[in-house]
mmCIF file of C-alpha atoms and ligand atoms in Angstrom:
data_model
loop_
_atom_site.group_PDB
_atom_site.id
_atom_site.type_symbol
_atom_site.label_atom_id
_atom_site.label_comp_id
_atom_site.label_asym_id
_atom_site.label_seq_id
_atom_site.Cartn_x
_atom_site.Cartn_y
_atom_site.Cartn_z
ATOM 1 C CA UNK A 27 3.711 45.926 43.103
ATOM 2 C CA UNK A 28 1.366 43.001 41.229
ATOM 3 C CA UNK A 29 -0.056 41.065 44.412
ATOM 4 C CA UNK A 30 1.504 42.165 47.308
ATOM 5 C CA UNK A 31 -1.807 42.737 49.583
ATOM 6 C CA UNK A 32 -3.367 41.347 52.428
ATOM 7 C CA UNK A 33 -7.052 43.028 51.149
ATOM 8 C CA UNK A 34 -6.378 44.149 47.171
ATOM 9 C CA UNK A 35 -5.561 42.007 44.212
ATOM 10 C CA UNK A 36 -3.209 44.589 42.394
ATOM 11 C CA UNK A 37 -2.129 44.235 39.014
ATOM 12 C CA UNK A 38 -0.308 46.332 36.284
ATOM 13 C CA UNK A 39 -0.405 45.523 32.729
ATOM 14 C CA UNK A 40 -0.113 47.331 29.680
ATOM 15 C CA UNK A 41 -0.343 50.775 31.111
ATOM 16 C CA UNK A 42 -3.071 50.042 32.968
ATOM 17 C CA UNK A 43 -2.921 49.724 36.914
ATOM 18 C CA UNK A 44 -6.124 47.354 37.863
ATOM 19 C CA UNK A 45 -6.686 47.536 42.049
ATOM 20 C CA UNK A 46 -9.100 44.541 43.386
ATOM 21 C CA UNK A 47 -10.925 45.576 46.491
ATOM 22 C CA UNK A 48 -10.535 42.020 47.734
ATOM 23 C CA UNK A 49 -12.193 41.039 51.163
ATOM 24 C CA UNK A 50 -15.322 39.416 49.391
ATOM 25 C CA UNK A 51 -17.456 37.696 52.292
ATOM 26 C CA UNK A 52 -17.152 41.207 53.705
ATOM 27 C CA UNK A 53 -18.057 42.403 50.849
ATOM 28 C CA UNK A 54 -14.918 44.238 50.600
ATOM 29 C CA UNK A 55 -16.059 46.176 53.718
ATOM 30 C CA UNK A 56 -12.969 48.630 54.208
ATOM 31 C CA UNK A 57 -11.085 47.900 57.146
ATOM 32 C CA UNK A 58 -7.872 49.597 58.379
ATOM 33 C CA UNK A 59 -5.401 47.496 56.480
ATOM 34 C CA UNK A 60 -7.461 48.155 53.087
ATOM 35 C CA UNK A 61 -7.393 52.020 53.766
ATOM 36 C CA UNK A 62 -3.436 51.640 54.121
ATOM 37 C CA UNK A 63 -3.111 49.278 50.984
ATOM 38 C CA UNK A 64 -5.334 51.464 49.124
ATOM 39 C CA UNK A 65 -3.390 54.631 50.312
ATOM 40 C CA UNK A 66 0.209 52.861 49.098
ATOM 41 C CA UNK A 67 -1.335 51.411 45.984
ATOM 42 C CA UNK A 68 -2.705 55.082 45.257
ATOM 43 C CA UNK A 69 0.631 56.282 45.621
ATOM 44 C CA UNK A 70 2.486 53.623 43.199
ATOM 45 C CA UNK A 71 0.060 54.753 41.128
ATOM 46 C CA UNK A 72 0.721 58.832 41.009
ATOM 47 C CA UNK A 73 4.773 57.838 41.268
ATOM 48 C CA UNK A 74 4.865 54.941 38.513
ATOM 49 C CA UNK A 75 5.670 56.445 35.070
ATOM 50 C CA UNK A 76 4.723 53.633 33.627
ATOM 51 C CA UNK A 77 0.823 53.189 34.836
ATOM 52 C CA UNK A 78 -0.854 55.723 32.682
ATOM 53 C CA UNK A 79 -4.883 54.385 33.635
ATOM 54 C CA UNK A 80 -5.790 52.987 37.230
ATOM 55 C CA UNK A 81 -9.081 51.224 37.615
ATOM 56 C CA UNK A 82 -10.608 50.954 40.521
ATOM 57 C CA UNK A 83 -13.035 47.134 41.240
ATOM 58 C CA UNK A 84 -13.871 44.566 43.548
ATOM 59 C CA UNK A 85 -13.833 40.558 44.086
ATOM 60 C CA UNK A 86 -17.049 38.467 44.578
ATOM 61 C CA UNK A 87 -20.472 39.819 44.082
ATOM 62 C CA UNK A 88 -19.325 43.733 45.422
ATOM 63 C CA UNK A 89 -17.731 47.138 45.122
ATOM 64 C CA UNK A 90 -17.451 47.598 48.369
ATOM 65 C CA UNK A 91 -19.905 48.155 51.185
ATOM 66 C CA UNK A 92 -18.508 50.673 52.933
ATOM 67 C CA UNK A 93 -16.552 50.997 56.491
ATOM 68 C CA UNK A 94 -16.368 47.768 58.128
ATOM 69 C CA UNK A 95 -18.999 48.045 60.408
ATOM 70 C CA UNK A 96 -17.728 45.107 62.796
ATOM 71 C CA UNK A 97 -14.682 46.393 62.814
ATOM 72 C CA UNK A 98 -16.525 49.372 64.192
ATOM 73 C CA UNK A 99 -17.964 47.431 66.674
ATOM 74 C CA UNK A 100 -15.325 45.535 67.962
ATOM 75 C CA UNK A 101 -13.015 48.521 68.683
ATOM 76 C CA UNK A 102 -13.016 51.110 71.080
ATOM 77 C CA UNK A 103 -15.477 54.081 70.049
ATOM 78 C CA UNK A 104 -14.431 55.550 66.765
ATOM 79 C CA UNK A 105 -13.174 59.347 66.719
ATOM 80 C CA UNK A 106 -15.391 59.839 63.406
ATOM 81 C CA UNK A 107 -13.602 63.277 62.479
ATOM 82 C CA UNK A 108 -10.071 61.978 63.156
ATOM 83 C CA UNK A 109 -10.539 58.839 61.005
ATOM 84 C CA UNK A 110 -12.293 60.298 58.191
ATOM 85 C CA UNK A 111 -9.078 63.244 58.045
ATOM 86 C CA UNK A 112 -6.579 60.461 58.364
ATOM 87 C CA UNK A 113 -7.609 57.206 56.874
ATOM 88 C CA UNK A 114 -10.907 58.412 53.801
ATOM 89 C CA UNK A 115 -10.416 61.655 52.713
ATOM 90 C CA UNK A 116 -6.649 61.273 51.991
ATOM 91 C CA UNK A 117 -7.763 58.794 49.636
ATOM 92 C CA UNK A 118 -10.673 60.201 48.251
ATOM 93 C CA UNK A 119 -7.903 63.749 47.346
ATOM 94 C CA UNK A 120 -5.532 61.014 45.929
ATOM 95 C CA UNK A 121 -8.433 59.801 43.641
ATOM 96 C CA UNK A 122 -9.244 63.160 42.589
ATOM 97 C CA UNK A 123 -5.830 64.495 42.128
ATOM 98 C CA UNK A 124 -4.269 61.797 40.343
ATOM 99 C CA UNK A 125 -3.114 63.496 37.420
ATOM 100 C CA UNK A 126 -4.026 60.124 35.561
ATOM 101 C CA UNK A 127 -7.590 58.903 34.687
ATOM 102 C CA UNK A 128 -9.456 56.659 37.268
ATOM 103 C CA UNK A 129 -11.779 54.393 35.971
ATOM 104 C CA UNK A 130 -14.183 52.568 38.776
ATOM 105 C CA UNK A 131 -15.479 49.021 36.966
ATOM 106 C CA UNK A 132 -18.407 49.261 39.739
ATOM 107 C CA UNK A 133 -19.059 45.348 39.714
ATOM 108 C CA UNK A 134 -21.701 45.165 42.368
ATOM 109 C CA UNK A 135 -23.584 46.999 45.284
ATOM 110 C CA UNK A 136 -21.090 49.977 46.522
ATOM 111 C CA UNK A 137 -22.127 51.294 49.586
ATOM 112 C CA UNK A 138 -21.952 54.376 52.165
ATOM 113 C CA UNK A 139 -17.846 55.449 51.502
ATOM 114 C CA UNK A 140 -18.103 52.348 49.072
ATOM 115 C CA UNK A 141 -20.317 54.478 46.661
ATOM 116 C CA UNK A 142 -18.378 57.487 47.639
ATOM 117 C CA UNK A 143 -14.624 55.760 46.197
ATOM 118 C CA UNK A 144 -16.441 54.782 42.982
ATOM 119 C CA UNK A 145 -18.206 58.561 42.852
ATOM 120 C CA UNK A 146 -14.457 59.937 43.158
ATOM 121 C CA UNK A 147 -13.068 58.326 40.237
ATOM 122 C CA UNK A 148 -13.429 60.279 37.007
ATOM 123 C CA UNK A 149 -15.447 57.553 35.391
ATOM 124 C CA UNK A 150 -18.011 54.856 36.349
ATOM 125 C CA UNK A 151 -18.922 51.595 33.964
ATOM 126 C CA UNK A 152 -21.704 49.567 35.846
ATOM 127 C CA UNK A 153 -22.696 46.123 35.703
ATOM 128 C CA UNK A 154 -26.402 45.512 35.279
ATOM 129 C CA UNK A 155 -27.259 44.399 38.393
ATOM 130 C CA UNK A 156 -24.859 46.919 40.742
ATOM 131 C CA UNK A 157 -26.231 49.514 42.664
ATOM 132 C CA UNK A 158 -25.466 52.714 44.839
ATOM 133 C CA UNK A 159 -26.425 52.938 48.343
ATOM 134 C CA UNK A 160 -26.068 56.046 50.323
ATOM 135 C CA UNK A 161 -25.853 53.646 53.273
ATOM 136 C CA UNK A 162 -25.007 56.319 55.939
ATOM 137 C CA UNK A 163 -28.551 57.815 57.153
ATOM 138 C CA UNK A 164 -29.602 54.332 58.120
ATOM 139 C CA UNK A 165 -26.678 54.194 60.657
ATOM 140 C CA UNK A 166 -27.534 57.775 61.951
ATOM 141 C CA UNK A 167 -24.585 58.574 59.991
ATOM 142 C CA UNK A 168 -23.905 61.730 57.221
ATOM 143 C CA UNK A 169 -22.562 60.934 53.707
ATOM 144 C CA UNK A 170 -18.883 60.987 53.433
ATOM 145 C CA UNK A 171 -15.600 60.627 51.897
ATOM 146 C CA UNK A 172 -16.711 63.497 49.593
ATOM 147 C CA UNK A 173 -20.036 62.082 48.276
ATOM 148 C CA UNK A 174 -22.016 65.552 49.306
ATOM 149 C CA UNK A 175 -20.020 67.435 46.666
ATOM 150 C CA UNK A 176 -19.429 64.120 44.207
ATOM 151 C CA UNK A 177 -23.501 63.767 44.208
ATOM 152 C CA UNK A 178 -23.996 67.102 43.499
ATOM 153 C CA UNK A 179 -21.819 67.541 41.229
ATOM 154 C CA UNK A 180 -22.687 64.806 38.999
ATOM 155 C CA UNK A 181 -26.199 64.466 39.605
ATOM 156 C CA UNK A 182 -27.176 67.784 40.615
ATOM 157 C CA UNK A 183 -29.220 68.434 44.620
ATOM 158 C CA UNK A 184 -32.340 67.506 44.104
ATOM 159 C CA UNK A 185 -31.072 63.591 42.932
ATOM 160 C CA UNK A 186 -28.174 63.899 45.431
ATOM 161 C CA UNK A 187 -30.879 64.802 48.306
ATOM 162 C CA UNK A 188 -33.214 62.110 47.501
ATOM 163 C CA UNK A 189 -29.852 59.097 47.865
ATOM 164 C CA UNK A 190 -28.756 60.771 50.860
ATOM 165 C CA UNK A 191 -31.900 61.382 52.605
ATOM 166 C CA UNK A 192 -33.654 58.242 51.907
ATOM 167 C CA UNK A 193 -30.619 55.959 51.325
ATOM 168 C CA UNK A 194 -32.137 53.933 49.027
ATOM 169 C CA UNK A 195 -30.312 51.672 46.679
ATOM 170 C CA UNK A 196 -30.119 53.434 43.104
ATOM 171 C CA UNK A 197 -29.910 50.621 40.392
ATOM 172 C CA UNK A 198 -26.943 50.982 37.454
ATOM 173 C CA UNK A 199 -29.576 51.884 34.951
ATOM 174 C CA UNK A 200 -31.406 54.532 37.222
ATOM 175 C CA UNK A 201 -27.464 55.836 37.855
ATOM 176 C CA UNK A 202 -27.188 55.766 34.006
ATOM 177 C CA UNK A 203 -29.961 58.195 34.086
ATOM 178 C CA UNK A 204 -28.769 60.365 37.010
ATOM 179 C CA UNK A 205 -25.436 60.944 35.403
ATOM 180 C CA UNK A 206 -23.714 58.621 37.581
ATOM 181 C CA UNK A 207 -22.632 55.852 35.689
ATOM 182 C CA UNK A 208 -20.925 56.708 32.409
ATOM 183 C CA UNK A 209 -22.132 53.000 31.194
ATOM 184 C CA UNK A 210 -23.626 50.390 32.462
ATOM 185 C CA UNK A 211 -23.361 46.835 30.596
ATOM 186 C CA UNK A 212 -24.696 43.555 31.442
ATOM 187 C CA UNK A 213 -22.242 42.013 34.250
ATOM 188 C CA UNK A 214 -20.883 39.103 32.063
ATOM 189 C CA UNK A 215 -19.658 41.883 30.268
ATOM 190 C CA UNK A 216 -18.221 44.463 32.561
ATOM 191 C CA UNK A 217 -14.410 42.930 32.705
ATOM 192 C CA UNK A 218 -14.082 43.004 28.642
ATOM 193 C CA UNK A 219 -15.678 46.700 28.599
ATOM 194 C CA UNK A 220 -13.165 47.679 31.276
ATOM 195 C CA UNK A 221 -10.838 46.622 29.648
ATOM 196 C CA UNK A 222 -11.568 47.720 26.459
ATOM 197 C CA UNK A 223 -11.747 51.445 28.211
ATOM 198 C CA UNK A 224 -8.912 51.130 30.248
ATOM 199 C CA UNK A 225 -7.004 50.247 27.523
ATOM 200 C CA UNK A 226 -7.792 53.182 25.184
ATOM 201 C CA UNK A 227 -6.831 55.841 28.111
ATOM 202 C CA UNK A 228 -3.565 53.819 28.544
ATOM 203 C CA UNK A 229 -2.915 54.698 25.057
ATOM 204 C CA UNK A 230 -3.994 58.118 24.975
ATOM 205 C CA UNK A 231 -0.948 61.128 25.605
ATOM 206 C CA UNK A 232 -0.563 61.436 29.404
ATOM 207 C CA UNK A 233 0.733 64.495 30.111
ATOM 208 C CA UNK A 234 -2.760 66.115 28.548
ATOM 209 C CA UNK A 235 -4.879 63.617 30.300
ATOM 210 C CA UNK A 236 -3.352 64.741 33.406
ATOM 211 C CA UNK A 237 -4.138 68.314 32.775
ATOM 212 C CA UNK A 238 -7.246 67.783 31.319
ATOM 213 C CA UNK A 239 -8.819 66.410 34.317
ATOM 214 C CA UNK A 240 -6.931 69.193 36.383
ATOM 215 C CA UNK A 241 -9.076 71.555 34.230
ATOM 216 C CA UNK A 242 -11.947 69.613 35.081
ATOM 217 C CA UNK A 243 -11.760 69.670 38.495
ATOM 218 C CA UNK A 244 -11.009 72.977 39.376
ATOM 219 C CA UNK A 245 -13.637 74.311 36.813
ATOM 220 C CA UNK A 246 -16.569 74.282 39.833
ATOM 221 C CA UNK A 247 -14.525 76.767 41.631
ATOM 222 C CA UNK A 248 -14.000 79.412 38.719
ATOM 223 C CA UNK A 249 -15.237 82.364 37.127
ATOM 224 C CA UNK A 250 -15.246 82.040 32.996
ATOM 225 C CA UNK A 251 -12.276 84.467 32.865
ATOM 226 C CA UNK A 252 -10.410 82.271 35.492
ATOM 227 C CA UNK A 253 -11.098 79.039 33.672
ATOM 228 C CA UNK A 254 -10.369 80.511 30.375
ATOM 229 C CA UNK A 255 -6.332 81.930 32.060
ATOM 230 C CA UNK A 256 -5.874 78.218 33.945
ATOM 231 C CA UNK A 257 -6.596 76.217 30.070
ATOM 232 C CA UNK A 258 -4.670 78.907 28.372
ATOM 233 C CA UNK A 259 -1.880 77.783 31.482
ATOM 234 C CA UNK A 260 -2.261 74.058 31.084
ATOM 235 C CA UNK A 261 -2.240 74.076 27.274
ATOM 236 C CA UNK A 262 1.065 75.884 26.993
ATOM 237 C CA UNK A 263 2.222 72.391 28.812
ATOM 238 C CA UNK A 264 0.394 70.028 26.660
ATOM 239 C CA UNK A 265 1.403 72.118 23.357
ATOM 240 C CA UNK A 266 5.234 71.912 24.649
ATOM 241 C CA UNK A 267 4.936 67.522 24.941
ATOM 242 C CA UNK A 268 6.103 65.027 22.191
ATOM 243 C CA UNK A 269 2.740 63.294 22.510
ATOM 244 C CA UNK A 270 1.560 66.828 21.123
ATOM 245 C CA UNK A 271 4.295 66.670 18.440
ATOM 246 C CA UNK A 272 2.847 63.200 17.605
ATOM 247 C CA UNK A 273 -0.861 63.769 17.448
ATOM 248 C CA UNK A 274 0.110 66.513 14.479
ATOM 249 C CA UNK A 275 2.286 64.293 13.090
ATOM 250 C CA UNK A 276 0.126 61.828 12.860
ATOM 251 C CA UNK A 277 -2.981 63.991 11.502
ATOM 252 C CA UNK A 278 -0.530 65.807 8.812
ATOM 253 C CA UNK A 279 0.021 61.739 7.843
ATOM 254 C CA UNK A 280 -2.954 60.007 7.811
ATOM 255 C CA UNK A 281 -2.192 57.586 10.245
ATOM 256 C CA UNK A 282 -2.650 56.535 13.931
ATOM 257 C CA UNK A 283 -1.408 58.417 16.595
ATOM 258 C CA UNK A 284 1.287 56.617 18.689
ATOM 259 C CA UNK A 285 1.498 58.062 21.926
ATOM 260 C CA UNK A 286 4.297 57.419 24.175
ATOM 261 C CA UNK A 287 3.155 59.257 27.072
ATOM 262 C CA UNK A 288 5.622 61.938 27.114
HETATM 263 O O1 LIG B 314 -15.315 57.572 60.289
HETATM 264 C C1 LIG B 314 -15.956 56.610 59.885
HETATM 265 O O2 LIG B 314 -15.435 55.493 59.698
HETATM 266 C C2 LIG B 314 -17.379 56.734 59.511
HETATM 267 C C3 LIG B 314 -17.468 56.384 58.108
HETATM 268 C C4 LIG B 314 -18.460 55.668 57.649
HETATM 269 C C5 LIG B 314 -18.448 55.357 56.229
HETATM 270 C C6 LIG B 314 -19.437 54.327 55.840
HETATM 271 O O3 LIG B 314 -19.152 53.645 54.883
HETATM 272 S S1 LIG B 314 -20.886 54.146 56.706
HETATM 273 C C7 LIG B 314 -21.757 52.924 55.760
HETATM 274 C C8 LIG B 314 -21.256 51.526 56.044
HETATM 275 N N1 LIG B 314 -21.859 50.550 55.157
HETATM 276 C C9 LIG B 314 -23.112 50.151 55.288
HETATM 277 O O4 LIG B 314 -23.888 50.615 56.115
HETATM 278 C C10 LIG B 314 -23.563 49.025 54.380
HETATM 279 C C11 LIG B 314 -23.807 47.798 55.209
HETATM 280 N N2 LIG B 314 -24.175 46.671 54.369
HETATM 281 C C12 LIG B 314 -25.402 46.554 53.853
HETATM 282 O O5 LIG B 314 -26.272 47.371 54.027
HETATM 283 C C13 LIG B 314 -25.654 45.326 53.050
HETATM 284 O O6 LIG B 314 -24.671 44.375 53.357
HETATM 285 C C14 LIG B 314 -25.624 45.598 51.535
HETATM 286 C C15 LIG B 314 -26.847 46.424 51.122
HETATM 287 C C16 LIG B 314 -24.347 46.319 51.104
HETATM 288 C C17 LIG B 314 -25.676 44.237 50.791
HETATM 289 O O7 LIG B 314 -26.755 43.463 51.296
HETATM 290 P P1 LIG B 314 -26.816 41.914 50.992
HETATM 291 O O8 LIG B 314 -28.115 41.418 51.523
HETATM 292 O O9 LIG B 314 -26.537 41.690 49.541
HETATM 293 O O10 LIG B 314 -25.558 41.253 51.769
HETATM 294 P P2 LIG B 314 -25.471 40.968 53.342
HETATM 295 O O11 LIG B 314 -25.989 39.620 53.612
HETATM 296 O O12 LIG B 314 -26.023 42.102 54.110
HETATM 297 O O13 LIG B 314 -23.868 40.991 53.535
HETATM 298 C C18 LIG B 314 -23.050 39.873 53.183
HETATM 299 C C19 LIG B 314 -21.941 39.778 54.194
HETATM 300 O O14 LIG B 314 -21.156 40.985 54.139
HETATM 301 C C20 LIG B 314 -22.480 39.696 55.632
HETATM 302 O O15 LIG B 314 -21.583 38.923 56.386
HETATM 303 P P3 LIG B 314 -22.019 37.446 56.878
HETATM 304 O O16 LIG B 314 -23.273 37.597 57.663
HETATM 305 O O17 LIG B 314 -22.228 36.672 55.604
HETATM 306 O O18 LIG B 314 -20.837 36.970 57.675
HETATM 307 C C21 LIG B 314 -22.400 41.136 56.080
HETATM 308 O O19 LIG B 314 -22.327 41.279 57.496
HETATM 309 C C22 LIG B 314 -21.108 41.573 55.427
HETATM 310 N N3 LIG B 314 -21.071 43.025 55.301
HETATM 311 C C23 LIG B 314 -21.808 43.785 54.465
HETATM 312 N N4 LIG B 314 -21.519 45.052 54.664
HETATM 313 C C24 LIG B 314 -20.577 45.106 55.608
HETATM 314 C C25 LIG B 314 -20.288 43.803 56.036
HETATM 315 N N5 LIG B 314 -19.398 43.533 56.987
HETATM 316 C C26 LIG B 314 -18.774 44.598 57.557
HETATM 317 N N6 LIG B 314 -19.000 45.872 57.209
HETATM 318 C C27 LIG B 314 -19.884 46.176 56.243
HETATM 319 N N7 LIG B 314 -20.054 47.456 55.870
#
């Protein structure tokens, strides 16, 4: 799949499945091609054994800045509830759902359903001088692609209120301190620390990452007792894999783990 885009770089090495938002004197506005690509590049993802950690970036000096407001423009009026249910949220439930860790290397200013892709993935390392912009109230718009809950769930309503309602840009240390960047690191950096982190959840056993972050995500919705039942669920999976049957190995020995994924 390495290349074959009109509007993403797309590479897969060593595990790890690196997409390229890659329209960069747009700043990697999304237009309808890149909502396809990104849906079938998504979906390699999911299907491909083989890729075990996607991260998530973009060319040039941004994430992304959102919808592509000219193409907006240009077109005939936009059904706004049709295109969010068939081009946005698809993707946003693919990021979510993945049973394989997302990693968003948020390289510059990510804006309106910009900031809401890199807010889906299950981890965000900023460069120094990237932002997030709740973009949306300044185009009479609400927040979308699933930022309301993302917000609120990682920085809690008061913080989530204050981007949304004044749609200001939040700086990659100030997102540090909200809870919405895991790490932020100075930009010359960012590609070596994604790396380095992309790297070290390509290696780690699959099958429990997967279920881990199903755990994760459905723990908003339950009670203690439910939550308590679904891990007892998952872990009867993880407990059955090799990569389990490694990890004790490997503890009984005194040695590295070796994970194969299986
Ligand atoms: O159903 C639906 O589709 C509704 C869903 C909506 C979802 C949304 O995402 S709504 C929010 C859309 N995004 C925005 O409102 C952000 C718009 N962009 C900006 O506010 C600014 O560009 C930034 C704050 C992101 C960056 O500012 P700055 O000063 O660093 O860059 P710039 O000069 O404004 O932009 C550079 C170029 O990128 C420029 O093109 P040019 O003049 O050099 O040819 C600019 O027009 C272009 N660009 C930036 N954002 C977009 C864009 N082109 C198309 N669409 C964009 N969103």
């Amino acid at each position: 799949m390495t290349g074959s885009f009109a509007t993403l770089e797309v590479e897969s090495r060593g595990g790890v499945l690196t997409i390229a938002l890659n329209r960069p004197a747009a700043l990697n506005a999304l237009n309808a091609d890149m909502s396809v690509e990104l849906a079938a590049a998504l979906r390699h993802a999911q299907r491909d054994p083989d890729v075990r950690c996607v991260v998530l970036t973009g060319r040039g000096r941004a994430f992304c800045a959102g919808q592509d407001l000219r193409e907006v423009a240009a077109g005939a009026p936009l059904d706004f509830g049709a295109h969010l249910r068939e081009k946005y949220n698809p993707l946003v439930v693919r990021l979510r759902t993945l049973e394989k860790p997302v990693l968003a290397a948020v390289n510059g200013i990510a804006a309106g359903a910009g900031a809401s892709l890199a807010l889906a993935a299950d981890l965000r390392l900023m460069a120094r001088s990237a932002g997030l912009r709740m973009a949306f109230v300044h185009l009479g718009l609400v927040p979308d692609a699933g930022a309301t809950l993302t917000l609120v769930q990682h920085a809690g309503y008061g913080r989530a209120a204050e981007l949304c309602l004044l749609g200001e840009t939040l700086s990659a240390e100030q997102a540090l301190a909200y809870g919405l960047a895991n790490r932020v690191v100075p930009d010359e950096d960012l590609p070596a620390a994604t790396d380095a982190w992309a790297a070290r959840l390509a290696a780690l056993p699959a099958t429990a990452l997967g279920l881990t972050k199903r755990a994760l995500q459905r723990a908003w919705l339950a009670t203690l007792e439910e939550q308590l039942e679904y891990e007892a669920f998952l872990q009867a999976t993880a407990g059955a894999t090799a990569d389990h049957r490694e990890g004790l190995a490997a503890f009984l020995e005194k040695r590295p783990p070796r994970f194969g994924g299986r």
